Short mmCIF file of C-alpha atoms in Angstrom, two decimals:
data_model
loop_
_atom_site.label_atom_id
_atom_site.label_comp_id
_atom_site.label_asym_id
_atom_site.label_seq_id
_atom_site.Cartn_x
_atom_site.Cartn_y
_atom_site.Cartn_z
CA MET A 26 11.93 14.66 10.72
CA LEU A 27 14.61 16.61 10.52
CA ASN A 28 17.07 13.54 10.22
CA GLU A 29 14.54 11.89 7.43
CA PHE A 30 14.29 15.42 5.48
CA VAL A 31 18.34 15.36 5.64
CA TYR A 32 18.83 11.85 4.59
CA CYS A 33 16.32 12.19 1.43
CA PRO A 34 14.02 15.03 1.14
CA ARG A 35 11.29 12.68 -0.50
CA LEU A 36 11.63 10.67 2.35
CA GLY A 37 10.72 13.54 4.90
CA PHE A 38 7.85 14.44 2.42
CA LEU A 39 6.24 11.27 2.44
CA GLU A 40 6.58 10.55 6.29
CA TRP A 41 5.61 14.12 7.29
CA VAL A 42 3.21 15.55 4.48
CA GLU A 43 1.55 12.44 3.43
CA GLY A 44 1.69 10.35 6.86
CA GLU A 45 3.33 7.27 5.11
CA PHE A 46 4.68 4.62 6.81
CA ALA A 47 6.08 1.24 7.02
CA ASP A 48 8.42 -1.04 9.16
CA ASN A 49 10.97 -3.25 8.04
CA GLN A 50 13.58 -4.94 10.13
CA TYR A 51 15.93 -1.49 10.65
CA THR A 52 12.66 0.03 11.77
CA GLU A 53 11.70 -2.63 14.32
CA ASP A 54 15.36 -3.25 15.60
CA GLY A 55 15.15 0.41 16.07
CA ARG A 56 12.03 0.24 18.18
CA TYR A 57 13.42 -2.62 20.15
CA GLN A 58 17.00 -0.94 20.88
CA HIS A 59 14.47 2.00 22.05
CA ARG A 60 12.70 0.43 24.51
CA ARG A 61 13.77 1.67 27.73
CA VAL A 62 14.64 5.21 27.01
CA ASP A 63 10.77 5.63 25.17
CA ARG A 64 9.71 5.18 28.46
CA LYS A 65 9.00 8.57 30.19
CA SER A 66 11.13 8.52 33.30
CA GLY A 67 12.75 11.41 35.54
CA PHE A 68 11.73 15.21 35.34
CA LEU A 69 13.74 17.97 33.60
CA GLU A 70 13.63 20.64 35.92
CA ALA A 71 14.02 24.04 34.49
CA PRO A 72 17.47 25.58 34.77
CA PRO A 73 18.30 28.20 37.54
CA GLU A 74 18.19 31.71 37.31
CA PRO A 75 21.05 33.63 37.48
CA GLU A 76 20.39 34.87 40.37
CA ASP A 77 20.63 31.62 41.94
CA ALA A 78 24.37 30.17 40.24
CA GLU A 79 25.51 29.57 43.41
CA ALA A 80 22.85 27.00 44.64
CA PRO A 81 24.60 23.39 44.52
CA GLU A 82 24.25 21.78 41.16
CA ARG A 83 22.64 18.36 41.02
CA PRO A 84 22.40 16.34 38.32
CA GLN A 85 19.32 15.35 36.47
CA VAL A 86 18.66 12.56 33.79
CA ALA A 87 15.35 12.45 31.71
CA ARG A 88 14.05 9.80 29.01
CA SER A 89 11.47 10.50 26.18
CA VAL A 90 11.23 14.34 26.96
CA MET A 91 8.80 16.06 24.81
CA MET A 92 10.13 19.81 24.54
CA SER A 93 9.07 22.66 21.65
CA ALA A 94 10.89 26.18 20.69
CA PRO A 95 8.61 28.38 19.40
CA VAL A 96 10.91 30.64 17.53
CA GLU A 97 13.34 27.88 16.31
CA GLY A 98 10.00 26.44 14.87
CA LEU A 99 11.24 23.03 16.14
CA ILE A 100 9.83 20.32 18.20
CA ALA A 101 11.40 17.01 19.58
CA ARG A 102 11.06 14.22 22.10
CA MET A 103 14.50 13.63 23.30
CA ASP A 104 15.30 10.11 23.79
CA LEU A 105 17.77 11.06 26.98
CA VAL A 106 18.31 15.15 28.35
CA GLU A 107 21.30 14.63 31.05
CA ALA A 108 21.46 17.88 33.27
CA THR A 109 23.43 19.73 35.43
CA GLY A 110 22.61 22.84 36.70
CA ALA A 111 21.86 24.82 33.51
CA GLU A 112 23.45 22.79 31.58
CA ALA A 113 22.07 20.47 29.62
CA THR A 114 23.34 17.32 26.59
CA PRO A 115 20.67 15.51 24.76
CA VAL A 116 21.69 11.64 23.94
CA ASP A 117 20.16 10.40 21.00
CA TYR A 118 20.24 6.36 20.74
CA LYS A 119 20.96 4.76 17.28
CA ARG A 120 20.47 1.38 16.79
CA GLY A 121 23.25 0.70 14.02
CA LYS A 122 27.80 0.56 14.51
CA VAL A 123 29.55 4.28 14.58
CA PRO A 124 29.98 5.07 11.26
CA ASN A 125 33.87 4.82 9.56
CA VAL A 126 33.35 8.45 8.36
CA PRO A 127 35.30 11.74 9.60
CA ALA A 128 33.18 13.11 12.19
CA ASN A 129 31.89 9.16 13.09
CA ALA A 130 28.53 10.43 12.44
CA TYR A 131 26.51 11.05 9.30
CA ASP A 132 24.95 14.14 8.96
CA PRO A 133 21.45 13.52 9.36
CA GLU A 134 21.67 12.06 12.98
CA ARG A 135 23.99 15.19 13.70
CA VAL A 136 21.32 17.68 12.53
CA GLN A 137 18.59 15.33 14.44
CA LEU A 138 20.86 15.81 17.38
CA CYS A 139 21.82 19.74 16.94
CA ALA A 140 18.16 20.73 16.84
CA GLN A 141 17.53 19.01 20.10
CA GLY A 142 20.65 20.89 21.38
CA LEU A 143 18.89 24.60 19.87
CA ILE A 144 15.65 23.58 21.78
CA LEU A 145 17.20 23.59 24.95
CA ARG A 146 19.12 26.43 24.39
CA GLU A 147 15.72 28.39 23.62
CA ASN A 148 14.46 26.73 26.69
CA GLY A 149 16.82 28.11 28.87
CA PHE A 150 19.83 25.54 28.85
CA VAL A 151 22.96 26.07 28.55
CA CYS A 152 23.57 23.39 25.47
CA ARG A 153 27.77 22.92 23.76
CA GLY A 154 27.10 19.57 22.20
CA GLY A 155 25.44 16.24 22.78
CA TRP A 156 25.86 12.83 22.61
CA LEU A 157 24.83 10.04 19.94
CA TYR A 158 24.73 6.10 21.26
CA PHE A 159 25.55 3.66 19.00
CA ALA A 160 23.49 0.48 20.26
CA ALA A 161 25.18 -2.16 18.54
CA SER A 162 28.85 -0.35 18.91
CA ARG A 163 27.93 0.25 22.50
CA ARG A 164 29.81 3.39 22.33
CA ARG A 165 29.01 7.17 22.78
CA VAL A 166 30.20 9.90 20.17
CA TRP A 167 30.33 13.37 21.04
CA VAL A 168 28.94 16.18 18.59
CA GLU A 169 30.23 19.50 18.84
CA PHE A 170 27.05 22.38 18.15
CA GLU A 171 29.49 24.12 16.36
CA PRO A 172 28.08 27.47 13.88
CA GLU A 173 28.30 25.60 10.65
CA LEU A 174 26.12 22.54 12.00
CA VAL A 175 23.58 25.42 13.58
CA GLU A 176 23.16 26.91 10.81
CA MET A 177 23.21 23.78 8.49
CA THR A 178 20.16 22.33 10.87
CA ARG A 179 18.21 25.70 10.86
CA GLN A 180 18.82 26.23 7.19
CA ALA A 181 17.32 22.55 7.08
CA ALA A 182 14.29 23.58 9.13
CA ARG A 183 13.56 26.29 6.57
CA ASP A 184 13.87 24.28 3.19
CA PHE A 185 11.63 21.13 5.12
CA ARG A 186 8.79 23.85 5.97
CA ARG A 187 9.27 25.54 2.65
CA MET A 188 8.61 22.22 1.00
CA ALA A 189 5.64 21.33 3.07
CA ASP A 190 4.03 24.41 2.36
CA ASP A 191 4.39 23.87 -1.45
CA GLY A 192 3.30 20.37 -1.34
CA VAL A 193 5.44 19.43 -4.06
CA ARG A 194 6.78 15.82 -3.69
CA PRO A 195 10.58 15.93 -4.38
CA PRO A 196 12.23 13.73 -7.45
CA PRO A 197 13.36 10.47 -5.87
CA LEU A 198 17.34 9.90 -5.12
CA HIS A 199 19.20 8.29 -8.15
CA HIS A 200 19.80 4.77 -7.93
CA SER A 201 20.95 5.60 -4.32
CA PRO A 202 22.20 2.72 -2.26
CA LYS A 203 20.15 4.53 0.69
CA CYS A 204 16.74 3.15 -0.94
CA GLY A 205 17.67 -0.27 0.06
CA GLY A 206 17.24 0.56 3.60
CA CYS A 207 14.49 2.51 3.69
CA SER A 208 11.35 1.46 4.96
CA LEU A 209 9.63 3.29 2.54
CA SER A 210 11.31 2.44 -0.53
CA GLY A 211 7.80 0.03 -1.70
CA ILE A 212 6.42 3.54 -1.14
CA CYS A 213 8.36 5.88 -3.01
CA LEU A 214 9.38 3.60 -6.11
CA PRO A 215 12.36 5.73 -6.98
CA ASP A 216 13.84 3.49 -9.96
CA GLU A 217 9.72 2.86 -10.80
CA ILE A 218 9.33 6.60 -11.22
CA GLU A 219 12.61 7.65 -13.02
CA LEU A 220 12.17 5.04 -16.02
CA LEU A 221 8.20 5.82 -16.34
CA ARG A 222 9.32 9.57 -16.21
CA GLY A 223 11.84 9.02 -18.75
CA ASP A 224 14.74 10.71 -17.12
CA PRO A 225 17.51 10.91 -19.08
CA GLN A 226 19.67 8.83 -16.16
CA ALA A 227 17.25 6.31 -16.14
CA PRO A 228 18.32 2.87 -17.03
CA GLU A 229 17.63 2.02 -20.54
CA SER A 230 17.45 -1.90 -19.40
CA PRO A 231 14.75 -2.32 -16.86
CA GLU A 232 15.26 -6.07 -16.66
CA GLU A 233 18.83 -5.07 -15.40
CA GLU A 234 18.73 -1.82 -13.18
CA VAL A 235 15.24 -1.40 -11.97
CA ARG A 236 15.46 -2.55 -8.22
CA ARG A 237 12.84 -4.36 -6.51
CA LEU A 238 12.82 -2.54 -3.28
CA MET A 239 9.97 -4.13 -1.80
CA PRO A 240 8.66 -8.27 -0.93
CA ALA A 241 8.08 -10.28 -3.68
CA ARG A 242 4.96 -11.53 -1.64
CA ASN A 243 3.00 -10.29 1.38
CA GLU A 244 3.58 -13.00 4.12
CA ALA A 245 0.12 -11.76 5.91
CA LEU A 246 -2.66 -13.76 4.16
CA PRO A 247 -6.31 -13.33 3.97
CA LEU A 248 -9.07 -14.98 6.31
CA TYR A 249 -12.25 -16.22 5.01
CA LEU A 250 -15.43 -17.57 7.40
CA GLN A 251 -18.45 -18.74 6.04
CA ARG A 252 -19.97 -21.86 7.79
CA HIS A 253 -23.34 -20.88 9.44
CA GLY A 254 -22.76 -20.13 13.47
CA LEU A 255 -18.97 -19.46 13.59
CA SER A 256 -17.98 -16.89 15.80
CA LEU A 257 -14.77 -15.02 15.30
CA GLY A 258 -13.14 -13.42 19.09
CA LEU A 259 -9.86 -11.52 20.03
CA SER A 260 -7.27 -13.57 22.61
CA GLY A 261 -4.09 -12.21 23.08
CA GLU A 262 -2.05 -11.72 20.00
CA THR A 263 -4.33 -14.36 17.93
CA LEU A 264 -8.23 -14.26 16.96
CA GLN A 265 -10.12 -17.01 18.04
CA VAL A 266 -12.28 -19.17 15.83
CA ARG A 267 -15.65 -20.60 17.72
CA GLU A 268 -18.60 -23.05 16.78
CA LYS A 269 -21.03 -23.87 19.04
CA GLY A 270 -18.65 -22.24 21.66
CA GLU A 271 -15.99 -24.66 20.92
CA GLN A 272 -12.76 -23.31 19.61
CA VAL A 273 -12.17 -24.80 16.19
CA ALA A 274 -9.21 -22.48 15.10
CA GLU A 275 -6.47 -19.83 16.12
CA ILE A 276 -4.75 -17.37 13.94
CA ARG A 277 -2.15 -15.13 14.95
CA LEU A 278 -2.74 -11.39 14.03
CA LEU A 279 0.64 -11.37 12.93
CA ASP A 280 -0.77 -13.77 9.70
CA LEU A 281 -3.65 -11.73 8.68
CA SER A 282 -3.90 -9.28 6.13
CA GLN A 283 -7.74 -8.89 6.25
CA ILE A 284 -10.80 -10.72 7.21
CA ASN A 285 -13.73 -12.19 5.21
CA LEU A 286 -17.03 -12.90 6.38
CA MET A 287 -19.44 -14.52 4.20
CA GLY A 288 -22.98 -14.82 5.22
CA ASN A 289 -24.20 -14.55 9.33
CA ILE A 290 -20.76 -14.87 11.14
CA GLN A 291 -20.46 -12.85 14.48
CA ILE A 292 -17.33 -11.01 15.71
CA THR A 293 -16.89 -9.21 18.84
CA THR A 294 -16.61 -5.64 19.88
CA GLN A 295 -13.13 -6.36 21.11
CA ALA A 296 -11.81 -8.26 17.89
CA VAL A 297 -13.13 -5.44 15.67
CA ARG A 298 -11.36 -2.67 17.81
CA GLU A 299 -7.89 -4.22 17.72
CA LEU A 300 -7.82 -5.11 13.67
CA CYS A 301 -9.25 -1.48 13.22
CA SER A 302 -5.86 -0.13 15.26
CA ARG A 303 -4.13 -2.45 13.01
CA GLY A 304 -5.72 -1.81 9.96
CA ILE A 305 -6.68 -5.18 9.40
CA PRO A 306 -9.92 -4.28 7.83
CA VAL A 307 -12.82 -6.63 7.83
CA SER A 308 -15.05 -7.89 4.67
CA TYR A 309 -18.65 -8.58 4.83
CA PHE A 310 -20.40 -10.20 2.13
CA SER A 311 -23.85 -12.07 1.78
CA PHE A 312 -24.47 -16.13 1.73
CA GLY A 313 -24.51 -15.75 -1.91
CA GLY A 314 -20.89 -14.10 -1.87
CA TRP A 315 -22.20 -10.21 -3.41
CA PHE A 316 -19.93 -7.87 -1.63
CA SER A 317 -22.22 -5.76 1.48
CA GLY A 318 -19.38 -3.38 2.84
CA MET A 319 -16.07 -3.28 4.60
CA THR A 320 -15.04 -2.10 8.54
CA GLN A 321 -11.43 -0.43 8.75
CA GLY A 322 -9.63 2.16 11.05
CA PRO A 323 -9.51 5.65 10.43
CA GLY A 324 -8.08 5.26 6.84
CA HIS A 325 -4.66 6.93 5.43
CA LYS A 326 -4.02 10.35 6.52
CA ASN A 327 -2.95 11.63 2.96
CA ILE A 328 -5.26 14.59 1.88
CA LEU A 329 -3.42 15.30 -0.56
CA LEU A 330 -3.55 12.48 -2.66
CA ARG A 331 -7.66 12.59 -2.60
CA GLN A 332 -7.30 16.35 -3.53
CA THR A 333 -5.50 15.20 -6.46
CA GLN A 334 -7.98 12.70 -7.20
CA PHE A 335 -11.27 14.62 -7.09
CA ARG A 336 -9.74 17.34 -8.80
CA ALA A 337 -8.94 15.04 -11.59
CA ALA A 338 -12.24 13.70 -11.32
CA PHE A 339 -13.81 16.73 -12.42
CA ASP A 340 -12.22 16.90 -15.52
CA PRO A 341 -14.02 15.33 -18.34
CA ASP A 342 -10.72 15.11 -20.83
CA ARG A 343 -8.83 13.77 -17.94
CA CYS A 344 -11.55 11.31 -16.98
CA CYS A 345 -11.62 9.90 -20.72
CA THR A 346 -7.91 10.07 -20.60
CA ILE A 347 -7.64 7.51 -18.22
CA ALA A 348 -10.50 5.39 -19.09
CA ARG A 349 -9.25 5.20 -22.79
CA GLU A 350 -5.75 3.65 -21.28
CA LEU A 351 -7.56 1.02 -18.83
CA VAL A 352 -10.04 0.16 -21.30
CA ALA A 353 -7.61 -0.33 -24.25
CA ALA A 354 -5.23 -2.42 -21.70
CA LYS A 355 -8.01 -4.87 -20.95
CA ILE A 356 -8.99 -5.52 -23.94
CA LEU A 357 -5.19 -6.05 -24.96
CA ASN A 358 -5.24 -8.41 -21.82
CA CYS A 359 -8.33 -10.44 -23.15
CA ARG A 360 -6.72 -10.89 -26.48
CA THR A 361 -3.59 -12.26 -25.00
CA MET A 362 -5.70 -14.54 -22.91
CA LEU A 363 -7.22 -16.04 -26.01
CA ARG A 364 -4.03 -16.29 -28.25
CA ARG A 365 -2.70 -18.25 -25.15
CA ASN A 366 -5.41 -20.07 -24.13
CA LEU A 367 -7.24 -21.34 -27.64
CA GLU A 368 -6.12 -24.23 -29.59
CA GLU A 369 -6.59 -22.52 -32.65
CA PRO A 370 -7.37 -19.08 -32.33
CA ALA A 371 -8.71 -17.51 -35.33
CA PRO A 372 -6.80 -15.08 -36.71
CA ASP A 373 -9.70 -12.61 -37.47
CA LEU A 374 -10.58 -12.35 -34.02
CA LEU A 375 -7.34 -11.50 -32.38
CA VAL A 376 -6.68 -8.90 -35.17
CA GLU A 377 -10.26 -6.97 -34.45
CA LEU A 378 -9.61 -7.24 -30.76
CA LYS A 379 -5.97 -5.41 -31.45
CA GLU A 380 -7.72 -2.65 -33.57
CA LEU A 381 -10.53 -2.29 -30.87
CA ALA A 382 -8.00 -1.50 -28.67
CA GLY A 383 -6.81 1.42 -30.86
CA GLN A 384 -10.27 2.80 -31.36
CA ALA A 385 -10.68 2.62 -27.41
CA ARG A 386 -7.68 4.84 -27.50
CA ARG A 387 -9.01 7.48 -29.87
CA THR A 388 -12.67 7.94 -28.47
CA LYS A 389 -13.81 11.41 -27.85
CA ASN A 390 -15.91 10.45 -25.03
CA LEU A 391 -17.31 7.77 -22.21
CA GLU A 392 -20.10 6.68 -24.34
CA SER A 393 -18.23 5.87 -27.37
CA LEU A 394 -15.41 3.91 -25.28
CA LEU A 395 -18.58 1.89 -23.70
CA GLY A 396 -19.54 1.39 -27.08
CA VAL A 397 -16.24 -0.28 -27.85
CA GLU A 398 -15.54 -2.19 -24.79
CA GLY A 399 -18.86 -3.54 -24.77
CA TYR A 400 -18.34 -4.98 -28.72
CA ALA A 401 -14.85 -6.26 -27.44
CA GLY A 402 -16.46 -8.05 -24.47
CA ARG A 403 -18.97 -9.95 -26.72
CA LEU A 404 -16.30 -11.05 -29.17
CA TYR A 405 -14.15 -12.28 -26.00
CA PHE A 406 -16.86 -14.40 -23.91
CA GLY A 407 -18.07 -15.43 -27.54
CA ALA A 408 -14.88 -17.32 -27.70
CA PHE A 409 -14.45 -17.95 -24.09
CA PRO A 410 -16.01 -21.48 -24.32
CA GLY A 411 -12.97 -22.44 -26.55
CA MET A 412 -10.42 -21.93 -23.53
CA PHE A 413 -12.21 -24.68 -21.19
CA LYS A 414 -10.28 -28.33 -22.32
CA LYS A 415 -12.25 -30.70 -24.11
CA GLN A 416 -11.26 -33.52 -21.48
CA GLY A 417 -12.63 -31.15 -18.96
CA LEU A 418 -16.18 -30.55 -17.39
CA SER A 419 -18.81 -29.73 -19.87
CA PHE A 420 -20.93 -26.13 -18.58
CA ASP A 421 -23.19 -23.78 -21.16
CA PHE A 422 -21.70 -20.65 -21.81
CA GLN A 423 -23.60 -18.68 -24.46
CA GLY A 424 -22.11 -14.92 -23.09
CA ARG A 425 -22.11 -12.99 -20.06
CA ASN A 426 -24.41 -12.48 -17.74
CA ARG A 427 -25.02 -11.20 -14.01
CA ARG A 428 -27.33 -9.88 -11.85
CA PRO A 429 -28.03 -12.39 -11.25
CA PRO A 430 -25.85 -15.05 -12.98
CA LEU A 431 -28.26 -18.03 -14.82
CA ASP A 432 -25.44 -20.66 -15.50
CA PRO A 433 -22.38 -21.69 -13.47
CA VAL A 434 -19.71 -20.06 -15.37
CA ASN A 435 -20.73 -16.75 -14.79
CA ALA A 436 -21.53 -17.66 -11.38
CA MET A 437 -17.88 -18.19 -10.88
CA LEU A 438 -17.14 -14.76 -13.00
CA SER A 439 -19.29 -12.86 -10.75
CA PHE A 440 -17.89 -14.31 -7.81
CA ALA A 441 -14.17 -13.53 -8.90
CA TYR A 442 -15.28 -10.03 -9.81
CA SER A 443 -16.76 -9.51 -6.60
CA LEU A 444 -13.84 -10.35 -4.78
CA LEU A 445 -11.18 -8.59 -6.83
CA THR A 446 -13.32 -5.78 -6.29
CA ARG A 447 -12.99 -6.33 -2.44
CA ASP A 448 -9.16 -6.50 -2.76
CA LEU A 449 -8.64 -3.29 -4.96
CA THR A 450 -10.67 -1.55 -2.43
CA ILE A 451 -8.52 -2.52 0.34
CA THR A 452 -5.70 -1.64 -1.78
CA LEU A 453 -6.80 1.87 -2.85
CA GLN A 454 -7.58 2.84 0.82
CA SER A 455 -4.33 1.51 1.95
CA VAL A 456 -2.81 4.11 -0.29
CA GLY A 457 -4.91 7.14 0.10
CA PHE A 458 -7.36 7.39 -2.33
CA ASP A 459 -11.48 7.24 -1.82
CA PRO A 460 -12.20 4.08 -3.66
CA PHE A 461 -15.91 5.30 -4.57
CA GLN A 462 -14.69 8.50 -6.66
CA GLY A 463 -13.78 6.95 -10.48
CA TYR A 464 -12.96 8.15 -13.55
CA TYR A 465 -14.49 5.80 -16.35
CA HIS A 466 -17.26 4.07 -13.97
CA GLN A 467 -19.18 6.89 -12.72
CA PRO A 468 -20.01 7.82 -8.88
CA ARG A 469 -22.89 6.17 -7.69
CA TYR A 470 -23.86 5.47 -4.45
CA GLY A 471 -22.21 2.36 -2.95
CA ARG A 472 -20.01 1.51 -5.73
CA PRO A 473 -16.32 1.60 -5.81
CA ALA A 474 -15.93 3.45 -8.65
CA LEU A 475 -12.00 3.50 -8.62
CA ALA A 476 -11.88 0.28 -7.62
CA LEU A 477 -13.88 -1.08 -10.88
CA ASP A 478 -11.69 1.60 -12.98
CA LEU A 479 -8.37 -0.43 -11.79
CA MET A 480 -9.46 -3.37 -12.24
CA GLU A 481 -10.22 -3.33 -15.83
CA PRO A 482 -6.72 -4.11 -16.84
CA PHE A 483 -6.79 -7.29 -14.27
CA ARG A 484 -9.96 -8.90 -15.07
CA PRO A 485 -8.05 -11.52 -17.30
CA LEU A 486 -5.53 -12.06 -15.99
CA ILE A 487 -6.74 -12.69 -12.42
CA ALA A 488 -10.58 -13.22 -12.47
CA ASP A 489 -10.52 -14.71 -15.77
CA SER A 490 -7.53 -16.83 -15.29
CA THR A 491 -8.95 -18.42 -11.94
CA VAL A 492 -12.21 -19.00 -13.77
CA LEU A 493 -10.52 -20.97 -16.18
CA TRP A 494 -7.98 -23.05 -13.87
CA CYS A 495 -10.93 -24.12 -11.92
CA LEU A 496 -12.83 -25.09 -15.19
CA ASN A 497 -9.64 -26.91 -16.67
CA ASN A 498 -8.43 -29.04 -13.75
CA GLY A 499 -11.29 -30.17 -12.31
CA VAL A 500 -11.71 -27.59 -9.19
CA ILE A 501 -15.05 -27.28 -9.33
CA GLY A 502 -17.94 -29.37 -10.76
CA PRO A 503 -21.26 -29.44 -11.48
CA ASP A 504 -22.48 -30.40 -7.67
CA ASP A 505 -20.56 -26.83 -6.59
CA PHE A 506 -23.73 -24.86 -7.73
CA VAL A 507 -26.76 -24.58 -6.42
CA THR A 508 -29.95 -22.97 -8.57
CA ALA A 509 -33.02 -21.21 -7.60
CA ALA A 510 -35.32 -19.23 -9.53
CA ASN A 511 -33.12 -19.11 -12.57
CA ALA A 512 -30.19 -17.87 -10.34
CA CYS A 513 -27.42 -20.15 -9.90
CA ASN A 514 -24.51 -19.87 -7.04
CA LEU A 515 -21.81 -21.62 -6.11
CA SER A 516 -22.49 -23.77 -3.03
CA PRO A 517 -20.70 -23.49 0.09
CA SER A 518 -17.99 -26.11 -0.73
CA GLY A 519 -17.46 -24.95 -4.15
CA ARG A 520 -17.15 -21.60 -3.27
CA LYS A 521 -14.30 -22.51 -0.47
CA SER A 522 -12.98 -24.74 -3.27
CA PHE A 523 -12.82 -21.46 -5.36
CA ILE A 524 -11.69 -19.15 -3.02
CA GLN A 525 -7.95 -21.35 -2.40
CA ALA A 526 -8.08 -21.07 -6.04
CA TYR A 527 -8.46 -17.29 -6.32
CA GLU A 528 -5.77 -16.97 -3.76
CA ARG A 529 -3.36 -18.93 -4.76
CA ARG A 530 -3.83 -16.83 -8.28
CA MET A 531 -3.30 -13.53 -6.39
CA ASP A 532 -0.12 -15.26 -4.53
CA GLU A 533 1.72 -16.31 -7.82
CA LEU A 534 4.46 -14.14 -9.01
CA ILE A 535 4.13 -13.14 -12.53
CA THR A 536 7.54 -10.73 -14.10
CA HIS A 537 6.63 -7.26 -14.34
CA PRO A 538 6.04 -6.08 -18.26
CA THR A 539 7.64 -2.75 -17.83
CA PHE A 540 10.24 -3.25 -14.69
CA GLY A 541 11.30 -6.97 -15.19
CA TYR A 542 11.35 -7.69 -12.08
CA ARG A 543 9.11 -10.56 -10.03
CA LEU A 544 6.54 -10.07 -7.44
CA SER A 545 3.02 -11.57 -6.84
CA TYR A 546 -0.73 -10.37 -7.93
CA ARG A 547 -1.70 -8.74 -5.06
CA GLN A 548 1.67 -6.67 -4.41
CA LEU A 549 1.32 -5.71 -8.13
CA LEU A 550 -2.18 -4.35 -7.28
CA GLU A 551 -0.60 -2.33 -4.62
CA VAL A 552 2.45 -1.17 -6.87
CA GLN A 553 -0.03 -0.28 -9.82
CA SER A 554 -2.13 1.65 -7.74
CA ARG A 555 0.80 3.96 -6.09
CA LEU A 556 1.83 4.66 -9.70
CA PHE A 557 -1.48 5.60 -10.12
CA GLY A 558 -1.17 8.20 -7.64
CA ARG A 559 1.84 9.27 -9.10
CA TYR A 560 0.29 9.67 -12.43
CA LEU A 561 -2.32 12.11 -10.61
CA ALA A 562 0.13 13.89 -9.01
CA GLY A 563 2.27 14.80 -12.37
CA GLU A 564 5.11 12.63 -11.51
CA VAL A 565 4.77 10.28 -14.35
CA PRO A 566 3.21 11.24 -17.65
CA GLU A 567 1.02 8.07 -18.81
CA VAL A 568 -1.49 6.34 -16.66
CA PRO A 569 0.29 3.01 -15.74
CA THR A 570 -1.68 0.04 -16.74
CA ILE A 571 -0.59 -3.80 -16.78
CA ARG A 572 -0.31 -5.39 -20.71
CA THR A 573 0.98 -8.49 -21.02
CA ARG A 574 2.97 -9.94 -23.48
#
């Protein structure tokens, strides 16, 4: 990790202290270039004792050598070590070309190689220097372990240990070209953090300056299975869907972001184990679409984030601050939905919703905030039928009801909120949060309170918008619902159509109102979740919320 720390202290902290890692084309190529040296072979014998100096020297070559130096406080897995007698030379493989700099190598690579030399020295070898092999140039570069480089390496190790002990994440680099090739740039969010912190060097025009350093879309997509009798099993690098023993579909694991099983769908242990190892969650729903639970791997290692999350949850003032901003953003987004979709929005309604958003920010406790949110919700859903197109299908909607929903519109709203809750639960767990510890929604057994908190501003933007699109475009009709014992739910065919509409909405690109770049709603959930973690850690001063114009 010394390489990463010297390259960027924040990168070293994210990887070593917080356990973050993500692949990009460079890390994948580097793994390919290391495929040979990562396979352990050969054995590095201990250096001969001084009294054995006259013993014949036999060349040794060992790959993937793990060695530590307790005095130096270093440990490394060396790509290759070439030794003859008491003299050893580390060889470190690099995927790129020899850089056009005076030393023919950058400091991070030189420090990493020197650390390997110090480890060899502490283990009794004579080590004067090492080789950097650049695969793209097919050329070795010699690095002499001069006193200046040795001191630089030891100082970097001391600084890295001190930073890890302090537990304070270093600030991001300022608009550095290094960020473009960094695989963690979408986790680090350097330009976004600078802008939200109001740093003097931050760009005044986010539309021009804030770089989108992550993909606009995640090409991996969710898989939904809902037909009774289906089974899911593993076959090599694919999942096979079978019905009555016959294969009906095959999906590459590479293309999957999550699995969603609705009703009695079987999945094999081998498939579950492989999905857990790849970090692909499996979500379980009832036949009616209620979210029941989830299976996933061991989860994120970032205990520091969860400590910060729980510490803030025990502060009533902090809880209220977070809840106020989330509810105010939700009310303003509901207002925007009405302004955009009502043919003639009542001026008093829009004014009142704007005033309620201001009241939400001024409330003194969660109980008062619940009252403001409830009143705003009644106004919003009271006007909700006005957003149905007159030429569209007519549904009777008299207001919000649930558990169970009594009419088709409420059935779709409840199902949409369930899907959104699942998506935010998965996102929060992948970021490192505990989704069951919230601030506005107080903890209750089995309730993903933090997911419910952070989804508040997204309810009108994603869930309500999907319902309106389905109604106004004739995607869902009266025949797509089943009613029993006064409860209304989507039929299997209706649920399939609604899921397709929901996923289309999640894949839709939106211009971020703060940063000015375009990304999908699914990516937006992750960006906002990571920024919320930065807020809890004190990196940004205000609760990050999404408010559409």
